[in-house]
């Protein structure tokens, strides 16, 4: 999947990846790639500024800890982040329902 | 072996180039670079586990991380916003505190202005009131900018927010600077002796100016951090 198509959804993808878990940066990147079956083709370096942006918005909090002898910054969802994720999921379902209704099948677009 | 040793520096070279492009709070830059190095080390380990040589693994990790120019630009936008936020916090806290401390000191050491015998002209009172209000307004604007910055963090481009924050910080300091300059010039015009009425207050005024200049330098650095983002 092209990076430009993903960029607009990166915040939501990161929120979803952190749903119920506390992860460090690379673990988030791995989870994103595994979750997409390797289809997400985004420069992994763009994940870190996006995490900072989410932190600024109060949707994610972070903390430094030492894991396996290496200093790690781990991230987790805040309550506001959980609410934002729920809103993103609702908006996505609504969006896909509408688009699927037109493109999905049975409509005039699908028949042409 | 020789090639592996030479190319073991792929990550180091990437880190050096990335670090050389970043401006902002030293702590923030250090944290971002630490996180980046960890990520590249993790990615390298993962690729080695999948069967690549150390050299190939590092090259793949760096390639996946993204072109250094593009990544540096995104990092810089975040650093600029962080620097802007810090400067706005300083403005929101320091300006009213400094003004209150100066006014309290003036009341304690000099007393109300009307005790000087003659009532100052109306235009002088206007300048004095405007100066009194400037610190409060500048502090309020900084506070509103901080709140808006948080609310709009995901809605607007980080680069735009960084530039807006820096501009607000610079304008707020400029307003306070002009207010202080205006009251000094006005006082010098009405009765220059008032400027040196009390040594402790003269020292307090000097400290005030040092703080304002310091805040001005912070705001200027803030703008330079925001404007190097393409």
Short mmCIF file of C-alpha atoms in Angstrom, two decimals:
data_model
loop_
_atom_site.label_atom_id
_atom_site.label_comp_id
_atom_site.label_asym_id
_atom_site.label_seq_id
_atom_site.Cartn_x
_atom_site.Cartn_y
_atom_site.Cartn_z
CA UNK A 1 0.00 0.00 0.00
CA UNK A 2 1.37 3.44 -0.99
CA UNK A 3 2.74 5.73 1.75
CA UNK A 4 0.60 8.69 0.62
CA UNK A 5 -2.58 6.64 1.01
CA UNK A 6 -1.53 5.63 4.52
CA UNK A 7 -0.38 8.97 5.85
CA UNK A 8 -3.89 10.25 6.53
CA UNK A 9 -4.68 7.14 8.53
CA UNK A 10 -1.41 6.78 10.41
CA UNK A 11 -2.71 8.34 13.64
CA UNK A 12 -5.68 5.96 13.73
CA UNK A 13 -3.46 2.96 12.93
CA UNK A 14 -1.09 3.87 15.76
CA UNK A 15 -3.95 4.34 18.22
CA UNK A 16 -5.35 0.95 17.23
CA UNK A 17 -1.92 -0.69 17.61
CA UNK A 18 -1.65 0.66 21.15
CA UNK A 19 -5.15 -0.43 22.12
CA UNK A 20 -4.78 -2.23 25.46
CA UNK A 21 -0.99 -2.60 25.23
CA UNK A 22 2.15 -0.66 26.10
CA UNK A 23 4.77 -0.82 23.34
CA UNK A 24 8.07 0.79 22.36
CA UNK A 25 8.61 2.33 18.93
CA UNK A 26 9.98 -0.65 17.04
CA UNK A 27 7.41 -2.99 18.58
CA UNK A 28 4.70 -0.62 17.28
CA UNK A 29 6.26 -0.73 13.80
CA UNK A 30 6.41 -4.55 13.91
CA UNK A 31 2.81 -4.77 15.12
CA UNK A 32 1.70 -2.45 12.31
CA UNK A 33 3.49 -4.57 9.70
CA UNK A 34 2.22 -7.83 11.14
CA UNK A 35 -1.33 -6.48 11.43
CA UNK A 36 -1.30 -5.52 7.78
CA UNK A 37 0.32 -8.73 6.61
CA UNK A 38 3.32 -6.68 5.48
CA UNK A 39 1.22 -4.50 3.18
CA UNK A 40 1.99 -1.23 4.97
CA UNK A 41 4.81 0.37 3.02
CA UNK A 42 5.54 3.46 5.10
CA UNK A 43 9.00 4.79 6.03
CA UNK A 44 9.27 3.52 9.61
CA UNK A 45 10.92 6.80 10.65
CA UNK A 46 7.62 8.63 10.17
CA UNK A 47 6.12 6.65 13.07
CA UNK A 48 8.13 8.54 15.70
CA UNK A 49 7.01 12.08 14.80
CA UNK A 50 3.45 10.71 14.57
CA UNK A 51 3.76 9.29 18.10
CA UNK A 52 4.98 12.69 19.34
CA UNK A 53 2.02 14.34 17.63
CA UNK A 54 -0.37 11.94 19.38
CA UNK A 55 1.38 12.65 22.65
CA UNK A 56 0.97 16.40 22.11
CA UNK A 57 -2.72 15.85 21.48
CA UNK A 58 -2.93 13.98 24.80
CA UNK A 59 -3.93 10.71 23.09
CA UNK A 60 -0.77 8.84 23.99
CA UNK A 61 1.58 9.00 26.96
CA UNK A 62 5.17 7.80 27.02
CA UNK A 63 7.77 6.81 29.55
CA UNK A 64 11.42 5.80 29.41
CA UNK A 65 12.40 2.45 30.84
CA UNK A 66 15.31 0.05 30.45
CA UNK A 67 14.38 -3.17 28.65
CA UNK A 68 17.04 -5.80 27.94
CA UNK A 69 19.81 -3.34 28.80
CA UNK A 70 18.55 -0.79 26.30
CA UNK A 71 16.77 2.45 27.16
CA UNK A 72 13.31 2.35 25.60
CA UNK A 73 10.56 4.88 25.26
CA UNK A 74 7.29 3.03 25.66
CA UNK A 75 3.89 4.35 24.64
CA UNK A 76 0.36 3.68 25.80
CA UNK A 77 -3.09 5.08 25.13
CA UNK A 78 -4.55 7.66 27.47
CA UNK A 79 -8.28 7.82 28.21
CA UNK A 80 -8.58 10.62 25.63
CA UNK A 81 -6.68 8.38 23.19
CA UNK A 82 -9.11 5.53 23.81
CA UNK A 83 -12.04 7.88 23.10
CA UNK A 84 -10.28 9.13 19.95
CA UNK A 85 -9.73 5.54 18.81
CA UNK A 86 -13.41 4.70 19.33
CA UNK A 87 -14.37 7.79 17.32
CA UNK A 88 -11.90 6.82 14.55
CA UNK A 89 -13.38 3.31 14.41
CA UNK A 90 -16.95 4.65 14.20
CA UNK A 91 -15.95 7.12 11.45
CA UNK A 92 -14.13 4.35 9.53
CA UNK A 93 -17.12 1.97 9.73
CA UNK A 94 -19.43 4.72 8.51
CA UNK A 95 -17.04 5.61 5.69
CA UNK A 96 -16.54 2.03 4.50
CA UNK A 97 -20.29 1.31 4.70
CA UNK A 98 -21.05 4.31 2.51
CA UNK A 99 -18.28 3.62 -0.01
CA UNK A 100 -19.00 -0.11 -0.07
CA UNK A 101 -22.64 0.67 -0.78
CA UNK A 102 -21.59 2.45 -3.95
CA UNK A 103 -18.51 0.52 -5.06
CA UNK A 104 -19.03 -2.81 -3.37
CA UNK A 105 -21.57 -4.55 -5.52
CA UNK A 106 -25.10 -4.35 -6.81
CA UNK A 107 -24.94 -0.58 -7.40
CA UNK A 108 -24.77 1.04 -10.80
CA UNK A 109 -21.01 1.68 -10.33
CA UNK A 110 -20.33 -2.02 -9.93
CA UNK A 111 -22.37 -2.91 -13.04
CA UNK A 112 -20.50 -0.56 -15.40
CA UNK B 1 34.91 -9.35 6.91
CA UNK B 2 36.50 -6.10 5.70
CA UNK B 3 33.31 -5.05 3.91
CA UNK B 4 31.24 -5.92 6.99
CA UNK B 5 33.40 -3.75 9.24
CA UNK B 6 33.26 -0.84 6.79
CA UNK B 7 29.51 -1.08 6.37
CA UNK B 8 28.86 -1.56 10.06
CA UNK B 9 28.93 2.25 10.01
CA UNK B 10 25.80 2.56 7.86
CA UNK B 11 23.62 3.25 10.90
CA UNK B 12 26.24 5.57 12.41
CA UNK B 13 26.44 7.58 9.19
CA UNK B 14 22.67 7.83 9.02
CA UNK B 15 22.50 8.94 12.66
CA UNK B 16 25.24 11.54 12.17
CA UNK B 17 23.53 13.03 9.14
CA UNK B 18 20.14 13.03 10.86
CA UNK B 19 21.56 14.64 14.01
CA UNK B 20 23.33 17.35 12.01
CA UNK B 21 20.00 18.45 10.50
CA UNK B 22 18.10 18.82 13.79
CA UNK B 23 17.72 21.99 15.86
CA UNK B 24 15.85 22.42 19.12
CA UNK B 25 16.01 21.53 22.78
CA UNK B 26 19.13 19.39 23.37
CA UNK B 27 17.12 16.99 25.52
CA UNK B 28 14.42 16.56 22.87
CA UNK B 29 16.99 16.03 20.10
CA UNK B 30 18.89 13.51 22.25
CA UNK B 31 15.69 11.59 23.03
CA UNK B 32 14.62 11.44 19.39
CA UNK B 33 18.06 10.26 18.31
CA UNK B 34 18.21 7.64 21.09
CA UNK B 35 14.83 6.33 19.99
CA UNK B 36 15.95 6.30 16.35
CA UNK B 37 19.17 4.44 17.10
CA UNK B 38 17.23 1.86 19.13
CA UNK B 39 14.78 1.41 16.31
CA UNK B 40 17.55 0.93 13.74
CA UNK B 41 19.34 -1.51 16.08
CA UNK B 42 16.11 -3.50 16.52
CA UNK B 43 15.47 -3.54 12.78
CA UNK B 44 19.07 -4.61 12.08
CA UNK B 45 18.78 -7.48 14.61
CA UNK B 46 15.49 -8.57 13.05
CA UNK B 47 17.02 -8.63 9.55
CA UNK B 48 20.10 -10.52 10.78
CA UNK B 49 17.75 -13.10 12.36
CA UNK B 50 16.10 -13.45 8.94
CA UNK B 51 19.43 -14.39 7.42
CA UNK B 52 20.95 -11.13 6.17
CA UNK B 53 24.55 -10.17 6.90
CA UNK B 54 25.17 -7.32 9.34
CA UNK B 55 25.94 -5.03 6.41
CA UNK B 56 22.79 -5.96 4.49
CA UNK B 57 20.70 -5.78 7.64
CA UNK B 58 21.88 -2.24 8.46
CA UNK B 59 21.32 -1.08 4.89
CA UNK B 60 17.81 -2.55 4.90
CA UNK B 61 17.04 -0.99 8.30
CA UNK B 62 18.16 2.46 7.14
CA UNK B 63 16.30 2.10 3.84
CA UNK B 64 13.09 1.15 5.64
CA UNK B 65 13.47 4.03 8.10
CA UNK B 66 13.24 6.50 5.24
CA UNK B 67 15.34 9.10 3.38
CA UNK B 68 17.29 11.12 5.93
CA UNK B 69 16.12 14.46 4.49
CA UNK B 70 12.45 13.49 4.70
CA UNK B 71 12.74 12.05 8.20
CA UNK B 72 14.80 15.00 9.46
CA UNK B 73 12.12 17.34 8.17
CA UNK B 74 9.38 15.52 10.07
CA UNK B 75 11.52 15.33 13.22
CA UNK B 76 12.37 19.01 12.94
CA UNK B 77 8.69 19.99 12.78
CA UNK B 78 8.09 18.11 16.05
CA UNK B 79 11.18 19.66 17.65
CA UNK B 80 10.03 23.12 16.59
CA UNK B 81 6.58 22.57 18.09
CA UNK B 82 8.14 21.28 21.31
CA UNK B 83 10.42 24.32 21.50
CA UNK B 84 7.49 26.62 20.78
CA UNK B 85 5.42 24.95 23.49
CA UNK B 86 8.21 25.38 26.01
CA UNK B 87 8.63 29.06 25.11
CA UNK B 88 4.88 29.71 25.35
CA UNK B 89 4.79 28.04 28.79
CA UNK B 90 7.59 30.34 29.92
CA UNK B 91 5.73 33.37 28.57
CA UNK B 92 2.44 32.34 30.20
CA UNK B 93 4.09 31.92 33.61
CA UNK B 94 6.95 34.41 33.72
CA UNK B 95 5.33 37.54 32.24
CA UNK B 96 2.51 37.98 34.80
CA UNK B 97 4.76 36.91 37.69
CA UNK B 98 7.45 39.37 36.65
CA UNK B 99 4.94 42.20 36.28
CA UNK B 100 3.31 41.46 39.64
CA UNK B 101 6.70 41.26 41.37
CA UNK B 102 7.75 44.59 39.87
CA UNK B 103 4.49 46.32 40.83
CA UNK B 104 4.62 44.89 44.36
CA UNK B 105 8.20 46.05 44.74
CA UNK B 106 7.31 49.49 43.42
CA UNK B 107 4.41 49.86 45.91
CA UNK B 108 6.67 48.69 48.73
CA UNK B 109 9.76 50.76 47.93
CA UNK B 110 8.39 53.83 46.15
CA UNK B 111 4.66 53.96 46.86
CA UNK B 112 1.75 55.01 44.63
CA UNK B 113 2.67 57.34 41.76
CA UNK B 114 0.24 60.04 42.99
CA UNK B 115 2.40 60.47 46.10
CA UNK B 116 4.94 62.28 43.97
CA UNK B 117 3.02 65.54 44.35
CA UNK B 118 1.73 66.18 40.85
CA UNK B 119 -0.65 63.90 39.00
CA UNK B 120 0.92 62.61 35.74
CA UNK B 121 -0.72 63.70 32.46
CA UNK B 122 -3.56 61.64 31.00
CA UNK B 123 -1.43 60.30 28.14
CA UNK B 124 1.13 59.01 30.66
CA UNK B 125 -1.57 57.15 32.57
CA UNK B 126 -2.75 55.66 29.29
CA UNK B 127 0.77 54.40 28.50
CA UNK B 128 1.12 53.06 32.05
CA UNK B 129 -2.22 51.23 31.87
CA UNK B 130 -1.40 49.86 28.42
CA UNK B 131 1.93 48.57 29.76
CA UNK B 132 0.18 47.01 32.77
CA UNK B 133 -2.23 45.23 30.43
CA UNK B 134 0.40 44.09 27.92
CA UNK B 135 1.99 41.45 30.17
CA UNK B 136 -1.42 40.02 31.09
CA UNK B 137 -2.61 39.97 27.49
CA UNK B 138 0.67 38.46 26.20
CA UNK B 139 0.48 35.79 28.90
CA UNK B 140 -3.18 35.10 28.08
CA UNK B 141 -2.42 34.82 24.37
CA UNK B 142 0.41 32.36 25.13
CA UNK B 143 -1.98 30.31 27.27
CA UNK B 144 -4.68 30.25 24.56
CA UNK B 145 -2.03 29.27 21.98
CA UNK B 146 -0.95 26.37 24.21
CA UNK B 147 -4.51 25.10 24.59
CA UNK B 148 -5.24 25.51 20.86
CA UNK B 149 -1.95 23.79 20.01
CA UNK B 150 -3.06 20.74 21.98
CA UNK B 151 -6.60 20.72 20.58
CA UNK B 152 -5.41 21.22 17.00
CA UNK B 153 -2.37 18.91 17.25
CA UNK B 154 -3.91 16.27 14.98
CA UNK B 155 -6.03 18.59 12.85
CA UNK B 156 -3.34 20.84 11.41
CA UNK B 157 0.05 20.26 9.86
CA UNK B 158 2.81 20.19 12.48
CA UNK B 159 4.96 22.58 10.42
CA UNK B 160 2.16 25.14 10.33
CA UNK B 161 1.57 24.82 14.09
CA UNK B 162 5.31 25.24 14.75
CA UNK B 163 5.45 28.45 12.71
CA UNK B 164 2.24 29.81 14.28
CA UNK B 165 3.50 29.09 17.82
CA UNK B 166 6.86 30.73 17.15
CA UNK B 167 5.23 33.80 15.60
CA UNK B 168 2.85 34.18 18.56
CA UNK B 169 5.74 33.86 21.02
CA UNK B 170 7.78 36.47 19.14
CA UNK B 171 4.85 38.90 18.90
CA UNK B 172 4.04 38.47 22.61
CA UNK B 173 7.62 39.26 23.63
CA UNK B 174 7.75 42.19 21.19
CA UNK B 175 4.55 43.63 22.71
CA UNK B 176 5.96 43.37 26.25
CA UNK B 177 9.26 44.86 25.11
CA UNK B 178 7.48 47.80 23.45
CA UNK B 179 5.27 48.31 26.53
CA UNK B 180 8.30 48.48 28.81
CA UNK B 181 10.19 50.73 26.44
CA UNK B 182 7.17 53.04 26.13
CA UNK B 183 6.75 53.42 29.90
CA UNK B 184 10.47 54.12 30.38
CA UNK B 185 10.48 56.78 27.64
CA UNK B 186 7.23 58.28 28.95
CA UNK B 187 8.58 58.37 32.53
CA UNK B 188 11.82 59.93 31.33
CA UNK B 189 9.77 62.60 29.53
CA UNK B 190 7.50 63.38 32.51
CA UNK B 191 10.05 63.15 35.32
CA UNK B 192 13.38 61.43 34.59
CA UNK B 193 14.29 61.37 38.29
CA UNK B 194 11.59 58.76 38.89
CA UNK B 195 13.64 56.26 36.87
CA UNK B 196 16.41 56.31 39.49
CA UNK B 197 14.22 56.97 42.53
CA UNK B 198 15.13 53.69 44.20
CA UNK B 199 18.25 51.58 43.66
CA UNK B 200 16.47 48.26 44.39
CA UNK B 201 13.77 49.18 41.84
CA UNK B 202 16.40 50.15 39.27
CA UNK B 203 17.98 46.72 39.79
CA UNK B 204 14.53 45.10 39.55
CA UNK B 205 13.94 46.94 36.27
CA UNK B 206 17.28 45.72 34.92
CA UNK B 207 16.38 42.14 35.88
CA UNK B 208 13.03 42.61 34.14
CA UNK B 209 14.84 43.67 30.97
CA UNK B 210 17.24 40.74 31.17
CA UNK B 211 14.27 38.36 31.47
CA UNK B 212 12.46 40.01 28.54
CA UNK B 213 15.56 39.83 26.35
CA UNK B 214 16.06 36.18 27.35
CA UNK B 215 12.43 35.41 26.42
CA UNK B 216 12.97 37.28 23.15
CA UNK B 217 16.00 35.12 22.34
CA UNK B 218 13.99 31.98 23.15
CA UNK B 219 11.19 33.16 20.84
CA UNK B 220 13.67 33.97 18.05
CA UNK B 221 15.28 30.53 18.34
CA UNK B 222 11.80 29.09 18.30
CA UNK B 223 11.14 30.80 14.95
CA UNK B 224 14.47 29.68 13.49
CA UNK B 225 13.68 26.06 14.54
CA UNK B 226 10.29 26.35 12.83
CA UNK B 227 11.48 28.02 9.64
CA UNK B 228 14.21 25.52 8.76
CA UNK B 229 11.40 23.00 8.21
CA UNK B 230 10.71 22.76 4.47
#
